[in-house]
XYZ file of C-alpha atoms in Angstrom:
158
model
C 39.506 38.658 -40.532
C 36.818 35.388 -39.875
C 38.165 35.575 -36.246
C 37.577 39.015 -35.332
C 33.603 37.984 -36.921
C 33.663 35.025 -34.971
C 34.389 37.107 -31.399
C 31.757 39.774 -32.309
C 29.644 36.186 -32.753
C 29.779 35.231 -29.640
C 29.528 39.185 -27.622
C 26.133 39.858 -29.346
C 24.509 36.450 -29.307
C 26.486 33.965 -26.572
C 26.927 37.068 -23.874
C 23.571 37.920 -23.129
C 22.395 34.755 -22.397
C 25.642 34.883 -19.614
C 24.415 38.166 -17.783
C 21.569 38.695 -17.656
C 19.686 38.933 -14.432
C 17.875 35.648 -13.155
C 14.684 35.505 -14.095
C 11.964 36.821 -11.579
C 10.636 33.849 -10.314
C 14.409 32.624 -9.367
C 15.451 36.213 -7.403
C 11.423 35.582 -5.759
C 12.943 32.131 -4.189
C 16.623 33.095 -3.667
C 14.854 35.656 -1.179
C 12.144 33.580 0.444
C 15.278 30.958 1.520
C 17.230 34.298 2.361
C 14.050 34.601 4.695
C 13.077 31.505 5.876
C 17.618 31.252 6.682
C 17.447 34.481 7.963
C 14.651 33.703 10.413
C 16.406 30.459 11.593
C 19.622 31.399 12.639
C 17.309 34.329 15.156
C 15.708 31.531 16.702
C 19.692 29.696 16.888
C 21.330 33.242 18.097
C 18.096 33.721 21.297
C 18.642 29.620 22.149
C 22.574 30.621 22.771
C 21.305 33.392 24.087
C 18.843 31.673 26.945
C 21.723 29.887 27.542
C 23.836 32.792 29.183
C 20.898 34.362 31.007
C 19.885 33.411 34.893
C 16.770 30.613 34.130
C 13.881 32.743 32.615
C 10.294 32.481 34.280
C 7.924 30.895 32.348
C 6.253 33.106 30.219
C 3.007 33.205 27.976
C 3.217 34.243 24.957
C 0.321 34.362 21.994
C 1.781 35.608 18.741
C 0.030 37.795 16.407
C -1.900 35.801 13.418
C 0.420 35.590 10.117
C -1.910 35.511 7.104
C 0.818 37.837 4.336
C 3.525 39.384 3.388
C 1.733 42.623 5.235
C 0.895 41.129 8.444
C 4.770 39.734 8.988
C 6.178 42.648 7.909
C 4.122 44.839 10.397
C 4.420 42.434 13.480
C 8.671 42.463 12.344
C 8.139 46.561 12.679
C 7.337 46.390 16.366
C 9.466 43.787 17.392
C 12.051 45.772 16.160
C 11.201 48.033 17.256
C 10.956 46.649 20.731
C 14.360 45.575 20.719
C 16.167 48.842 19.779
C 15.163 49.522 23.496
C 17.374 50.383 25.845
C 17.314 47.837 28.722
C 17.567 45.499 25.521
C 21.655 45.958 24.868
C 21.932 42.008 25.410
C 19.340 41.811 22.393
C 21.945 43.336 20.015
C 22.773 40.566 17.620
C 18.672 39.341 18.204
C 18.007 42.915 16.646
C 20.376 43.121 14.109
C 18.937 39.609 12.543
C 14.909 41.089 12.659
C 16.103 43.992 11.206
C 17.515 42.013 8.346
C 14.816 40.387 8.375
C 12.387 42.810 8.130
C 14.383 44.229 5.582
C 14.262 40.546 3.489
C 10.241 40.812 3.790
C 9.917 44.297 2.785
C 12.108 43.493 -0.366
C 9.906 40.762 -1.079
C 6.765 41.914 -0.869
C 8.284 45.319 -3.101
C 9.380 42.420 -5.969
C 5.972 40.962 -5.972
C 4.557 44.495 -6.056
C 2.609 44.052 -2.702
C 1.656 47.392 -0.690
C 3.306 48.019 2.628
C 3.394 51.071 4.675
C 6.850 52.733 5.349
C 8.489 51.277 8.231
C 8.115 53.845 11.745
C 10.240 54.573 14.359
C 9.405 54.705 17.738
C 7.354 53.936 20.383
C 10.427 52.031 22.468
C 8.948 52.347 26.018
C 11.080 52.790 28.985
C 10.377 49.517 31.129
C 9.902 49.866 34.594
C 11.411 46.380 34.939
C 14.466 45.552 32.384
C 15.531 41.963 33.469
C 11.721 41.479 33.084
C 11.143 43.278 29.711
C 14.418 41.455 28.054
C 12.898 38.170 29.268
C 9.281 38.917 27.529
C 11.358 40.496 23.831
C 13.075 37.040 23.802
C 9.943 35.426 23.980
C 8.133 37.286 21.426
C 10.590 37.127 19.221
C 11.014 33.235 19.563
C 7.842 32.512 19.798
C 7.144 34.759 16.385
C 9.256 33.244 14.457
C 8.584 29.502 15.270
C 5.037 30.344 13.939
C 6.555 32.203 11.316
C 8.259 29.317 9.959
C 5.458 26.684 10.868
C 3.307 28.998 7.984
C 6.406 30.498 5.652
C 3.834 29.324 3.110
C 2.335 32.760 4.126
C 5.620 34.376 1.956
C 3.762 33.723 -1.176
C 0.954 35.380 0.111
C -0.155 39.576 0.552
């Protein structure tokens, strides 16, 4: 009988402590860490792909400013759409990375109750010079993610 009472006490008092979800702060911190890891991994994938491609022309791209989650989501959505271009089949891994990154940033924004716009599809242009577009898109993603990693503190701002 005493054993049953002891077991009941353990289940009622101690078990909820181990069964509960991590605090919201831990969840946010883990999501931010995941976002940063995906961005770093994507840059590694870009560098690996560049070694397989012919020498790229010098392309100057100035990424947009990073003001907070809203601007990050907006530009990642544009990059994701651009990466889905039929001429960008070599970029399928990069597209998967950017899509995953976009999803994680959207999830973070929802967690911190930051207003976001619905993800839009479309605007996939038919490029006249597919190889040039490939290099341009690759450079856009690379420059944006480099700038993003330098401004990762903006993940804390709507």
